[in-house]
Every structure is written in structure tokens, then in C-alpha cells.
Short mmCIF file of C-alpha atoms (C1' of nucleotides) in Angstrom, two decimals:
data_model
loop_
_atom_site.label_atom_id
_atom_site.label_comp_id
_atom_site.label_asym_id
_atom_site.label_seq_id
_atom_site.Cartn_x
_atom_site.Cartn_y
_atom_site.Cartn_z
CA MET C 1301 13.22 -7.19 -13.40
CA LEU C 1302 9.47 -7.24 -12.95
CA PRO C 1303 8.12 -3.76 -12.22
CA GLN C 1304 6.69 -3.23 -8.76
CA PRO C 1305 3.03 -2.76 -9.74
CA VAL C 1306 3.18 -6.08 -11.56
CA LEU C 1307 4.68 -7.70 -8.48
CA GLU C 1308 1.89 -6.33 -6.31
CA ARG C 1309 -0.77 -7.77 -8.57
CA LEU C 1310 0.92 -11.12 -9.02
CA CYS C 1311 1.19 -11.54 -5.24
CA ARG C 1312 -2.49 -10.69 -4.82
CA ILE C 1313 -3.48 -13.08 -7.54
CA ARG C 1314 -1.50 -15.89 -6.00
CA ILE C 1315 -3.11 -15.43 -2.61
CA LEU C 1316 -6.56 -15.51 -4.13
CA LEU C 1317 -5.70 -18.55 -6.21
CA GLN C 1318 -5.03 -20.57 -3.08
CA GLU C 1319 -8.63 -20.52 -1.91
CA LEU C 1320 -9.78 -21.05 -5.45
CA ALA C 1321 -7.71 -24.18 -5.92
CA GLU C 1322 -10.18 -26.21 -3.91
CA LYS C 1323 -13.12 -25.25 -6.06
CA ARG C 1324 -11.90 -25.39 -9.66
CA GLU C 1325 -9.25 -26.78 -11.97
CA THR C 1326 -8.80 -23.95 -14.43
CA ILE C 1327 -9.67 -20.30 -14.72
CA ASP C 1328 -9.57 -17.83 -17.57
CA SER C 1329 -8.44 -14.25 -17.47
CA SER C 1330 -11.92 -12.76 -17.34
CA ALA C 1331 -12.97 -14.92 -14.39
CA LEU C 1332 -9.76 -13.91 -12.64
CA ALA C 1333 -10.62 -10.31 -13.39
CA GLU C 1334 -14.02 -10.79 -11.77
CA ILE C 1335 -12.42 -12.15 -8.60
CA THR C 1336 -9.42 -9.88 -8.26
CA GLY C 1337 -10.87 -6.63 -9.52
CA ILE C 1338 -7.97 -6.31 -11.97
CA SER C 1339 -8.85 -5.96 -15.64
CA ALA C 1340 -8.53 -9.07 -17.80
CA ASN C 1341 -6.11 -7.30 -20.11
CA THR C 1342 -3.82 -6.37 -17.27
CA ILE C 1343 -3.94 -9.88 -15.88
CA ARG C 1344 -2.90 -11.42 -19.17
CA LYS C 1345 -0.13 -8.86 -19.54
CA ASP C 1346 1.08 -9.55 -16.03
CA LEU C 1347 0.96 -13.32 -16.36
CA CYS C 1348 2.87 -13.38 -19.61
CA HIS C 1349 5.82 -11.93 -17.70
CA LEU C 1350 6.09 -15.29 -15.94
CA GLN C 1351 8.79 -17.72 -16.98
CA GLY C 1352 7.76 -21.25 -17.79
CA LEU C 1353 4.02 -21.03 -17.95
CA SER C 1354 3.37 -23.92 -20.30
CA GLY C 1355 1.20 -23.76 -23.43
CA SER C 1356 -2.40 -22.90 -22.78
CA LYS C 1357 -5.61 -23.92 -24.39
CA SER C 1358 -8.46 -22.18 -22.67
CA GLY C 1359 -7.87 -20.60 -19.33
CA TYR C 1360 -4.96 -21.24 -16.99
CA SER C 1361 -4.51 -24.39 -14.94
CA ILE C 1362 -4.79 -23.11 -11.39
CA LYS C 1363 -2.21 -25.56 -10.17
CA ASP C 1364 0.33 -24.71 -12.86
CA LEU C 1365 -0.29 -21.04 -12.44
CA SER C 1366 0.22 -21.21 -8.68
CA THR C 1367 3.42 -23.14 -9.10
CA SER C 1368 4.72 -20.69 -11.66
CA LEU C 1369 3.82 -17.72 -9.47
CA GLU C 1370 5.57 -19.26 -6.48
CA LYS C 1371 8.70 -19.86 -8.51
CA ASN C 1372 8.78 -16.45 -10.09
CA LEU C 1373 8.00 -14.64 -6.85
CA GLY C 1374 10.46 -16.57 -4.72
CA LEU C 1375 7.70 -17.87 -2.47
CA GLY C 1376 8.76 -21.48 -2.57
CA THR C 1377 10.83 -21.67 0.59
CA GLU C 1378 9.81 -21.07 4.18
CA LYS C 1379 10.87 -17.79 5.70
CA LYS C 1380 11.69 -17.10 9.33
CA VAL C 1381 10.25 -13.97 10.89
CA CYS C 1382 10.39 -12.13 14.18
CA VAL C 1383 8.33 -9.47 15.90
CA VAL C 1384 9.95 -6.46 17.53
CA GLY C 1385 7.72 -4.72 20.05
CA LEU C 1386 5.19 -6.77 21.98
CA GLY C 1387 2.56 -4.18 22.72
CA ARG C 1388 -1.00 -4.81 21.65
CA LEU C 1389 -0.26 -4.92 17.96
CA GLY C 1390 2.90 -6.95 18.42
CA SER C 1391 1.24 -9.56 20.55
CA ALA C 1392 -1.77 -9.72 18.25
CA ILE C 1393 0.67 -10.53 15.47
CA LEU C 1394 2.40 -13.11 17.66
CA SER C 1395 -0.79 -15.09 17.87
CA TYR C 1396 -1.94 -14.59 14.31
CA PRO C 1397 -2.55 -18.09 12.95
CA GLY C 1398 -2.26 -17.17 9.27
CA PHE C 1399 1.52 -17.06 8.99
CA LEU C 1400 2.34 -20.72 9.29
CA PRO C 1401 0.12 -21.98 6.44
CA ALA C 1402 1.57 -19.25 4.24
CA GLY C 1403 5.11 -20.42 4.92
CA TYR C 1404 6.21 -17.83 7.47
CA LEU C 1405 7.61 -19.18 10.72
CA LEU C 1406 7.51 -16.98 13.79
CA LYS C 1407 10.85 -17.65 15.40
CA ALA C 1408 11.26 -14.87 17.96
CA GLY C 1409 9.70 -11.89 19.69
CA PHE C 1410 11.52 -8.93 21.24
CA ASP C 1411 10.64 -6.14 23.61
CA ALA C 1412 12.56 -3.59 25.63
CA ASP C 1413 10.33 -4.29 28.62
CA ILE C 1414 11.64 -7.40 30.33
CA ASN C 1415 8.49 -7.79 32.41
CA LEU C 1416 6.44 -8.10 29.26
CA ILE C 1417 8.60 -10.97 28.12
CA GLU C 1418 7.83 -12.84 31.31
CA ILE C 1419 4.14 -12.19 31.20
CA ILE C 1420 3.18 -13.08 27.65
CA ARG C 1421 2.15 -16.66 27.10
CA THR C 1422 3.20 -17.97 23.73
CA ASP C 1423 5.13 -20.77 22.08
CA VAL C 1424 7.37 -18.24 20.38
CA PRO C 1425 10.67 -17.61 22.21
CA LEU C 1426 10.87 -14.07 23.56
CA PHE C 1427 14.01 -12.03 24.17
CA PRO C 1428 14.96 -8.57 25.47
CA ALA C 1429 15.45 -5.94 22.79
CA TYR C 1430 19.18 -5.63 23.23
CA GLN C 1431 19.54 -9.17 21.90
CA ILE C 1432 17.87 -8.45 18.57
CA SER C 1433 21.02 -8.54 16.44
CA GLU C 1434 22.48 -11.54 18.17
CA GLN C 1435 19.34 -13.66 18.09
CA THR C 1436 18.21 -12.78 14.57
CA ARG C 1437 21.65 -13.75 13.34
CA ARG C 1438 21.71 -16.96 15.35
CA LEU C 1439 18.21 -17.97 14.27
CA GLU C 1440 18.84 -16.89 10.66
CA ILE C 1441 15.74 -14.76 10.59
CA ASP C 1442 14.69 -13.39 7.23
CA PHE C 1443 12.13 -10.72 8.09
CA GLY C 1444 11.43 -8.46 11.02
CA ILE C 1445 8.13 -6.90 11.96
CA LEU C 1446 8.51 -3.48 13.58
CA ALA C 1447 5.69 -2.85 16.03
CA VAL C 1448 7.45 -0.52 18.45
CA PRO C 1449 6.66 3.10 19.37
CA ALA C 1450 7.76 5.61 16.73
CA ASP C 1451 10.73 6.86 18.71
CA ALA C 1452 12.24 3.39 18.94
CA ALA C 1453 11.77 2.60 15.27
CA GLN C 1454 15.14 3.56 13.84
CA LYS C 1455 17.09 1.95 16.65
CA SER C 1456 15.19 -1.31 16.27
CA ALA C 1457 15.60 -1.21 12.52
CA ASP C 1458 19.34 -0.76 12.97
CA ARG C 1459 19.50 -3.80 15.19
CA LEU C 1460 17.53 -5.86 12.72
CA ALA C 1461 19.84 -4.75 9.92
CA GLU C 1462 22.83 -5.59 12.10
CA GLY C 1463 21.31 -9.03 12.63
CA GLY C 1464 21.19 -9.62 8.89
CA VAL C 1465 17.48 -9.60 8.14
CA LYS C 1466 16.54 -9.17 4.48
CA GLY C 1467 13.24 -7.37 4.93
CA ILE C 1468 11.27 -5.31 7.40
CA ILE C 1469 7.58 -4.59 7.75
CA ASN C 1470 7.35 -1.23 9.45
CA PHE C 1471 4.12 -0.58 11.36
CA THR C 1472 5.59 2.60 12.76
CA SER C 1473 4.67 6.02 11.47
CA SER C 1474 8.39 6.87 11.27
CA VAL C 1475 10.37 6.55 8.10
CA ILE C 1476 13.21 4.16 8.77
CA ARG C 1477 16.56 4.24 7.06
CA VAL C 1478 18.19 0.92 6.23
CA PRO C 1479 20.98 -0.38 3.98
CA GLU C 1480 19.65 -0.69 0.48
CA ASN C 1481 19.92 -4.45 0.35
CA ILE C 1482 17.10 -4.62 2.88
CA ALA C 1483 13.53 -4.33 1.64
CA VAL C 1484 11.03 -2.29 3.65
CA ARG C 1485 7.24 -2.24 3.52
CA ASN C 1486 5.50 0.49 5.42
CA VAL C 1487 2.08 -0.21 6.89
CA SER C 1488 0.37 2.56 8.79
CA PHE C 1489 -3.20 2.51 10.09
CA LEU C 1490 -3.32 6.27 10.35
CA HIS C 1491 -2.13 6.62 6.79
CA GLU C 1492 -4.95 4.37 5.63
CA PHE C 1493 -7.50 6.44 7.50
CA ASP C 1494 -6.11 9.67 6.14
CA MET C 1495 -6.26 8.21 2.65
CA LEU C 1496 -9.91 7.30 3.13
CA SER C 1497 -10.61 10.83 4.32
CA ALA C 1498 -8.75 12.32 1.39
CA ILE C 1499 -10.45 10.11 -1.16
CA ILE C 1500 -14.00 10.68 0.05
CA SER C 1501 -13.47 14.41 0.40
CA ARG C 1502 -13.10 14.59 -3.36
CA MET C 1503 -16.25 12.76 -4.45
CA MET A 948 -8.66 15.77 -9.09
CA LEU A 949 -5.33 14.98 -7.42
CA PRO A 950 -3.89 11.72 -8.70
CA GLN A 951 -3.65 8.89 -6.18
CA PRO A 952 0.17 8.72 -5.90
CA VAL A 953 0.20 12.41 -5.04
CA LEU A 954 -2.47 11.84 -2.41
CA GLU A 955 -0.43 9.05 -0.85
CA ARG A 956 2.63 11.23 -0.56
CA LEU A 957 0.77 14.28 0.70
CA CYS A 958 -0.82 12.21 3.47
CA ARG A 959 2.57 10.81 4.46
CA ILE A 960 4.12 14.25 4.46
CA ARG A 961 1.39 15.63 6.66
CA ILE A 962 1.81 12.89 9.24
CA LEU A 963 5.55 13.50 9.40
CA LEU A 964 5.04 17.25 9.64
CA GLN A 965 3.10 16.83 12.86
CA GLU A 966 6.09 15.60 14.85
CA LEU A 967 8.28 18.13 13.15
CA ALA A 968 6.07 21.07 14.12
CA GLU A 969 7.45 20.99 17.65
CA LYS A 970 11.03 21.29 16.53
CA ARG A 971 11.09 23.84 13.74
CA GLU A 972 9.21 26.71 12.15
CA THR A 973 9.98 26.22 8.49
CA ILE A 974 11.39 23.55 6.24
CA ASP A 975 12.57 23.52 2.65
CA SER A 976 11.96 20.90 0.04
CA SER A 977 15.35 19.25 0.35
CA ALA A 978 15.06 18.86 4.12
CA LEU A 979 11.61 17.38 3.59
CA ALA A 980 13.13 15.04 1.06
CA GLU A 981 15.68 13.90 3.62
CA ILE A 982 12.96 13.11 6.15
CA THR A 983 10.34 11.56 3.91
CA GLY A 984 12.52 9.71 1.46
CA ILE A 985 10.69 11.43 -1.41
CA SER A 986 12.80 13.43 -3.88
CA ALA A 987 12.81 17.20 -3.45
CA ASN A 988 11.55 17.65 -7.01
CA THR A 989 8.60 15.41 -6.42
CA ILE A 990 7.78 17.13 -3.16
CA ARG A 991 7.71 20.55 -4.78
CA LYS A 992 5.58 19.23 -7.61
CA ASP A 993 3.17 17.62 -5.15
CA LEU A 994 2.93 20.66 -2.92
CA CYS A 995 2.23 23.04 -5.75
CA HIS A 996 -0.99 21.10 -6.39
CA LEU A 997 -2.28 22.54 -3.13
CA GLN A 998 -4.75 25.40 -3.20
CA GLY A 999 -3.98 28.45 -1.14
CA LEU A 1000 -0.39 27.92 -0.12
CA SER A 1001 0.64 31.53 0.32
CA GLY A 1002 3.73 33.13 -1.20
CA SER A 1003 7.00 31.59 -0.15
CA LYS A 1004 10.36 33.05 0.58
CA SER A 1005 12.67 30.25 1.60
CA GLY A 1006 11.22 26.95 2.64
CA TYR A 1007 7.65 26.30 3.72
CA SER A 1008 6.12 27.43 6.99
CA ILE A 1009 5.35 24.13 8.70
CA LYS A 1010 2.21 25.52 10.25
CA ASP A 1011 0.85 26.93 6.99
CA LEU A 1012 1.78 23.80 5.13
CA SER A 1013 0.03 21.58 7.65
CA THR A 1014 -3.09 23.73 7.52
CA SER A 1015 -3.12 23.68 3.76
CA LEU A 1016 -2.64 19.92 3.65
CA GLU A 1017 -5.46 19.40 6.11
CA LYS A 1018 -7.79 21.55 4.06
CA ASN A 1019 -6.89 20.02 0.74
CA LEU A 1020 -7.01 16.47 2.04
CA GLY A 1021 -10.27 16.84 3.92
CA LEU A 1022 -8.63 16.02 7.24
CA GLY A 1023 -10.03 18.95 9.13
CA THR A 1024 -13.07 17.34 10.71
CA GLU A 1025 -13.23 14.46 13.13
CA LYS A 1026 -14.33 11.13 11.70
CA LYS A 1027 -16.23 8.38 13.47
CA VAL A 1028 -15.01 4.84 13.00
CA CYS A 1029 -16.03 1.34 14.04
CA VAL A 1030 -14.33 -2.04 14.20
CA VAL A 1031 -16.02 -5.14 12.82
CA GLY A 1032 -14.58 -8.37 14.20
CA LEU A 1033 -13.12 -8.40 17.69
CA GLY A 1034 -10.57 -11.16 17.43
CA ARG A 1035 -6.98 -10.46 18.30
CA LEU A 1036 -6.43 -7.91 15.60
CA GLY A 1037 -9.81 -6.26 16.14
CA SER A 1038 -9.31 -5.88 19.85
CA ALA A 1039 -5.75 -4.65 19.40
CA ILE A 1040 -7.19 -1.94 17.18
CA LEU A 1041 -9.89 -1.19 19.77
CA SER A 1042 -7.23 -0.24 22.27
CA TYR A 1043 -4.90 1.54 19.90
CA PRO A 1044 -4.32 4.96 21.44
CA GLY A 1045 -3.22 6.69 18.22
CA PHE A 1046 -6.64 7.24 16.66
CA LEU A 1047 -7.98 9.93 18.94
CA PRO A 1048 -5.11 12.42 18.57
CA ALA A 1049 -5.36 11.97 14.80
CA GLY A 1050 -9.05 12.87 14.81
CA TYR A 1051 -10.60 9.42 14.52
CA LEU A 1052 -13.16 8.53 17.16
CA LEU A 1053 -13.82 4.87 17.87
CA LYS A 1054 -17.56 4.78 18.28
CA ALA A 1055 -18.47 1.09 18.09
CA GLY A 1056 -17.22 -2.47 17.90
CA PHE A 1057 -19.05 -5.46 16.44
CA ASP A 1058 -18.68 -9.20 16.57
CA ALA A 1059 -20.83 -12.18 15.65
CA ASP A 1060 -19.86 -13.86 18.91
CA ILE A 1061 -22.07 -12.44 21.65
CA ASN A 1062 -19.87 -13.90 24.39
CA LEU A 1063 -16.94 -11.89 23.13
CA ILE A 1064 -18.94 -8.73 23.47
CA GLU A 1065 -19.55 -9.48 27.13
CA ILE A 1066 -15.97 -10.37 27.88
CA ILE A 1067 -14.00 -7.53 26.31
CA ARG A 1068 -13.30 -4.63 28.61
CA THR A 1069 -13.30 -1.33 26.78
CA ASP A 1070 -14.91 2.08 26.80
CA VAL A 1071 -16.09 1.58 23.25
CA PRO A 1072 -19.71 0.36 22.99
CA LEU A 1073 -19.89 -3.16 21.57
CA PHE A 1074 -22.77 -4.67 19.61
CA PRO A 1075 -23.64 -7.99 17.95
CA ALA A 1076 -22.85 -8.19 14.25
CA TYR A 1077 -26.46 -8.22 13.09
CA GLN A 1078 -26.79 -4.64 14.34
CA ILE A 1079 -24.00 -3.27 12.16
CA SER A 1080 -26.23 -1.42 9.68
CA GLU A 1081 -28.57 -0.08 12.32
CA GLN A 1082 -25.88 1.17 14.69
CA THR A 1083 -23.53 2.61 12.08
CA ARG A 1084 -26.45 4.58 10.70
CA ARG A 1085 -27.60 5.71 14.13
CA LEU A 1086 -24.10 6.72 15.21
CA GLU A 1087 -23.31 8.30 11.84
CA ILE A 1088 -20.14 6.34 11.46
CA ASP A 1089 -17.83 7.34 8.63
CA PHE A 1090 -15.41 4.45 8.36
CA GLY A 1091 -15.45 0.75 9.16
CA ILE A 1092 -12.49 -1.47 9.91
CA LEU A 1093 -12.94 -5.03 8.68
CA ALA A 1094 -11.07 -7.45 10.91
CA VAL A 1095 -13.24 -10.54 10.47
CA PRO A 1096 -12.36 -13.96 9.05
CA ALA A 1097 -12.16 -14.02 5.25
CA ASP A 1098 -15.45 -15.84 4.81
CA ALA A 1099 -17.37 -13.15 6.69
CA ALA A 1100 -15.79 -10.27 4.85
CA GLN A 1101 -18.32 -9.64 2.10
CA LYS A 1102 -21.30 -9.98 4.40
CA SER A 1103 -19.82 -7.52 6.89
CA ALA A 1104 -18.91 -5.13 4.10
CA ASP A 1105 -22.50 -5.27 2.86
CA ARG A 1106 -23.78 -4.38 6.29
CA LEU A 1107 -21.37 -1.48 6.59
CA ALA A 1108 -22.45 -0.23 3.17
CA GLU A 1109 -26.07 -0.60 4.20
CA GLY A 1110 -25.27 1.44 7.28
CA GLY A 1111 -23.97 4.27 5.14
CA VAL A 1112 -20.26 4.26 5.86
CA LYS A 1113 -18.10 6.16 3.39
CA GLY A 1114 -14.95 4.10 3.65
CA ILE A 1115 -13.67 0.69 4.69
CA ILE A 1116 -10.26 -0.56 5.71
CA ASN A 1117 -10.17 -4.20 4.79
CA PHE A 1118 -7.74 -6.37 6.77
CA THR A 1119 -9.19 -9.46 5.19
CA SER A 1120 -7.44 -11.34 2.41
CA SER A 1121 -10.73 -11.37 0.48
CA VAL A 1122 -11.55 -8.84 -2.16
CA ILE A 1123 -14.74 -7.08 -1.12
CA ARG A 1124 -17.25 -5.60 -3.48
CA VAL A 1125 -18.93 -2.35 -2.46
CA PRO A 1126 -20.94 0.44 -4.11
CA GLU A 1127 -18.56 2.76 -5.87
CA ASN A 1128 -19.24 5.71 -3.62
CA ILE A 1129 -17.49 3.84 -0.83
CA ALA A 1130 -13.70 3.94 -0.66
CA VAL A 1131 -11.79 0.79 0.25
CA ARG A 1132 -8.22 0.35 1.40
CA ASN A 1133 -6.86 -3.17 1.54
CA VAL A 1134 -4.27 -4.03 4.16
CA SER A 1135 -2.95 -7.57 4.23
CA PHE A 1136 -0.10 -8.82 6.37
CA LEU A 1137 0.44 -11.83 4.16
CA HIS A 1138 0.58 -9.66 1.09
CA GLU A 1139 3.31 -7.58 2.70
CA PHE A 1140 5.32 -10.67 3.52
CA ASP A 1141 4.91 -12.04 0.04
CA MET A 1142 6.04 -8.73 -1.37
CA LEU A 1143 9.16 -8.81 0.79
CA SER A 1144 9.87 -12.32 -0.42
CA ALA A 1145 9.32 -11.33 -4.02
CA ILE A 1146 11.49 -8.23 -3.77
CA ILE A 1147 14.45 -9.90 -2.09
CA SER A 1148 14.34 -12.89 -4.43
CA ARG A 1149 15.28 -10.53 -7.26
CA MET A 1150 18.31 -8.82 -5.77
"C1'" DC I 282 -14.61 -19.71 -31.87
"C1'" DG I 283 -12.93 -18.38 -27.68
"C1'" DT I 284 -8.84 -17.28 -25.20
"C1'" DT I 285 -4.21 -16.25 -24.82
"C1'" DG I 286 -0.05 -13.49 -25.76
"C1'" DT I 287 1.85 -9.11 -27.32
"C1'" DG I 288 3.27 -5.14 -30.17
"C1'" DA I 289 1.58 -0.60 -30.72
"C1'" DA I 290 -1.10 3.42 -29.00
"C1'" DC I 291 -2.19 5.76 -25.14
"C1'" DA I 292 -2.13 7.63 -20.51
"C1'" DA I 293 0.00 8.57 -16.16
"C1'" DC I 294 3.70 9.64 -13.39
"C1'" DT I 295 8.40 11.34 -12.51
"C1'" DT I 296 12.34 13.83 -13.45
"C1'" DC I 297 14.58 17.66 -15.27
"C1'" DA I 298 15.78 22.33 -16.06
"C1'" DC I 299 15.14 26.76 -15.47
"C1'" DA I 300 12.28 31.03 -15.13
"C1'" DG I 301 10.48 33.86 -11.44
"C1'" DC I 302 10.27 35.42 -6.54
"C1'" DT I 303 12.03 37.07 -2.34
"C1'" DA K 478 22.10 33.53 -4.05
"C1'" DG K 479 18.75 30.32 -2.97
"C1'" DC K 480 14.51 28.45 -3.11
"C1'" DT K 481 10.03 27.62 -5.11
"C1'" DG K 482 6.83 26.72 -8.84
"C1'" DT K 483 6.11 24.70 -13.37
"C1'" DG K 484 6.24 23.70 -18.41
"C1'" DA K 485 8.56 20.33 -21.11
"C1'" DA K 486 11.00 15.99 -21.68
"C1'" DG K 487 11.50 11.49 -20.40
"C1'" DT K 488 10.12 7.29 -18.28
"C1'" DT K 489 7.05 3.93 -16.78
"C1'" DG K 490 2.71 1.64 -16.66
"C1'" DT K 491 -1.95 0.61 -18.79
"C1'" DT K 492 -5.21 -0.16 -22.34
"C1'" DC K 493 -6.30 -1.55 -26.78
"C1'" DA K 494 -6.71 -4.38 -30.73
"C1'" DC K 495 -5.69 -8.16 -33.05
"C1'" DA K 496 -2.75 -11.93 -34.72
"C1'" DA K 497 -1.68 -16.65 -33.28
"C1'" DC K 498 -3.06 -20.78 -31.38
"C1'" DG K 499 -5.35 -24.78 -29.56
#
DNA sequence: CGTTGTGAACAACTTCACAGCT
DNA sequence: AGCTGTGAAGTTGTTCACAACG
């Protein structure tokens, strides 16, 4: 319904609003533009896609706006997530403190290496990789984070799909194939570096 | 010159070609489509933006294509990078083995906490944060990775800019402001999660 | 009066269809 | 015959300009 670029911007805006909420009551589109780097015109266009943003006088009420964004973006409820692959990246994610306040609950970690599972100290329950489907289903996990080596990516994705997750964040450089009712976001460090290289080489 | 969406796809294609090079000699647009998830039409359109892709018979020579992509995307030369912020994410990045084969040399790490610098075991030289400008300039570092807490993001970015870096990968949730000759790529875990939530809530 | 909301104009990107090579 | 390369058509997203509103 909302086009993807709009979604991207609305999510960004909401995140930035959270810090802002402590400092101010209202904000107008040009101040938002200043903070987000998005043009004021685009911001107004984006925000008027939102359902149920009540009548406005001058600027948006930060509280109302946040609420409306949460509703429209489906960010109201807590989501359960798991990490697949407990190498350096995976375990860094395991101990990332930012998830909880944002409403994402780390419910499980998986790795093919059983030794690793014994060694890592964390409050998050850890399981061997072959239990991915079973445990994600049992724990009703919404999202999986793929932090495995590239050659294990598809297999792990299959298991997550089998376990009924609704979304996957893929840190692998592989392209994974999943049923189309599962959302995938690809995040690749190397891609980001290559993009920097490409961008600066044409300036 | 090349529009950004094209750049994104070309970079992705090049990364995927690297693994493929060991298995095959040539590949046609529809096979590439299969692998990358990009439509064959779009791939052909993208590739014909490239300068100096020699005459084709059936399919592209993977080797030629890779070479051409590297040239056109400015990926030929090695780039020097540094990590700012050596928390869990920062130190996971420090020991990520994928940079070197891709042509990115980790030349320095920085953190405001001097104890941390003593503790971390790595081959990469570590320095206190106040030396960022000085060391990045001395070492001729191309790119900086921002993995600091949100409230230190702008300050660190300023120091990197001062040190003459050409690009920054920003893992912070803050929006950083830099001179416009510096490229920035924002990578935010929370944003990715929010996007997953937003996407699935409208299916 | 300043700020929002929004149709209308514009620009960018993608898809299509097919001419041109090999 | 099959594949690439590419103008042209179609679609989507962005910017503009201004009417409507407190």
C-alpha cells in the first residue's frame, strides 16, 4: 500500500523522533528536514500518507506523530527474534543492548558448532543448528538474523522458513531464496564498501 | 554519471560474479537474473552502461565482465579503512576476515576508552580517539567505519572528515553531517528490523 | 501569516519490444 | 536461432506551487 521508499523514510523518521521526544513537544516539517536530511516537501508528502493524523495547527505533535507512525508501520507489538550463526558478528549481535528498548526480544541463538554453544556466555538460550525449525516454531519467533558463512546461508534460510519466521535479515553475501510471504533485508559490509568506492570514484 | 540504483545492482552483481568465476567461463543475462534476483532486462540495461565491454556472442565472459565492472566502479585499487569505536560491533569488524580478500585493508582502530585499546588483541594498530584526524591523515585512510554510541557520532565523523577520509559507513542511528565531498552509507540494525515489521504488517 | 496537505508538473527508473550481431 | 544492446513506452517516485486551514 505504501511504496517502499516512503516506508524507508517513515521508519527513519520514527527512530529519530524517539530521541527528540525528550527535548520538544512539537516539530514542523522544515525542522524535521534539518534533522533527517529529507526535504520538507517529501516529509509532508510522506506523512500525509498516514491514517489518523489528527488536525494540525503549526507543526506536528511529536507524541501524536510517533503514535501514528507506530500504528501505520506495525511497530506497536513486540517481536521475537533469533540469531543464526554465532561467529564474531553473531555474538556481537547477541549482546547488542539496543534491541530490547526498540521492542525486539532476542529469544534464541543457533550455531552448527556445538562447542560454541557451550562456550558463549549469554542469557539468550542457544541451540544447535539442526533445531532451528523446531525451536523457532516452538518459541514463535518472528524474525531471524542470518550471520552464517555464505555457503550455509540458503540452508539456514530454509530452516528459518520451515520454522515459520516472517522476516530475515541476511548478513551473508549470498542471495537467499525464500517463500514470498517472508520478507528479506540484505545487509552486506562489503557491498557498502564497494558502494563507497564506486561513489567516490565518480566525483 | 551512473544513477545510484544502477550502481547498487552493479556492485551486487560483481560480488556474486567472484564466486561464480571458479565454476564457469561465461554467463548470459537470464542465468544472472536467476542468481541475483534482478530481472534479465534490467541486468542487460545496467551492463550496457559499462564502458569497454567488448563485443558479445552469447552471454558475457565472466572474466571480462568482472574486469569491466571493477574498472567502471573504481574497485581496482586497494583502499585503506579504519574503525572508530571498539565496542562489540567495532571489535567484531576488526576481526572480520572478509575485508582483505576484497581489497580493503584495516589500518587503524580508535576508541575513546584508552583501557580498551590496551586490552584488545589484534594486529591492527589501535589509537585513542583524539588522534583520529592525525592518524587517518598520516596513514592516508580512505574510509572510516563509525561504530560509536549515537551521541559520539557527529564528533567522530568530524574528526574523520578532518583527517581527509573520502567515505564513511555509519552504523550509528544518528544522522551525521559531513562535507559533501565525503560519501556516507548508513547501516542500522534497528532500521532493518523496523522495515521487516513494516513490510510484514502490510501483507 | 506560517504551515500543512495535495493535485499537477516533472524527473527518474523499469519494463517492454525488437533491431542488430554473431 | 539466440542473445545482447537500446530506443520508446510505461510506471513509479519526487518536486513544485499553491489553496486551505488554524
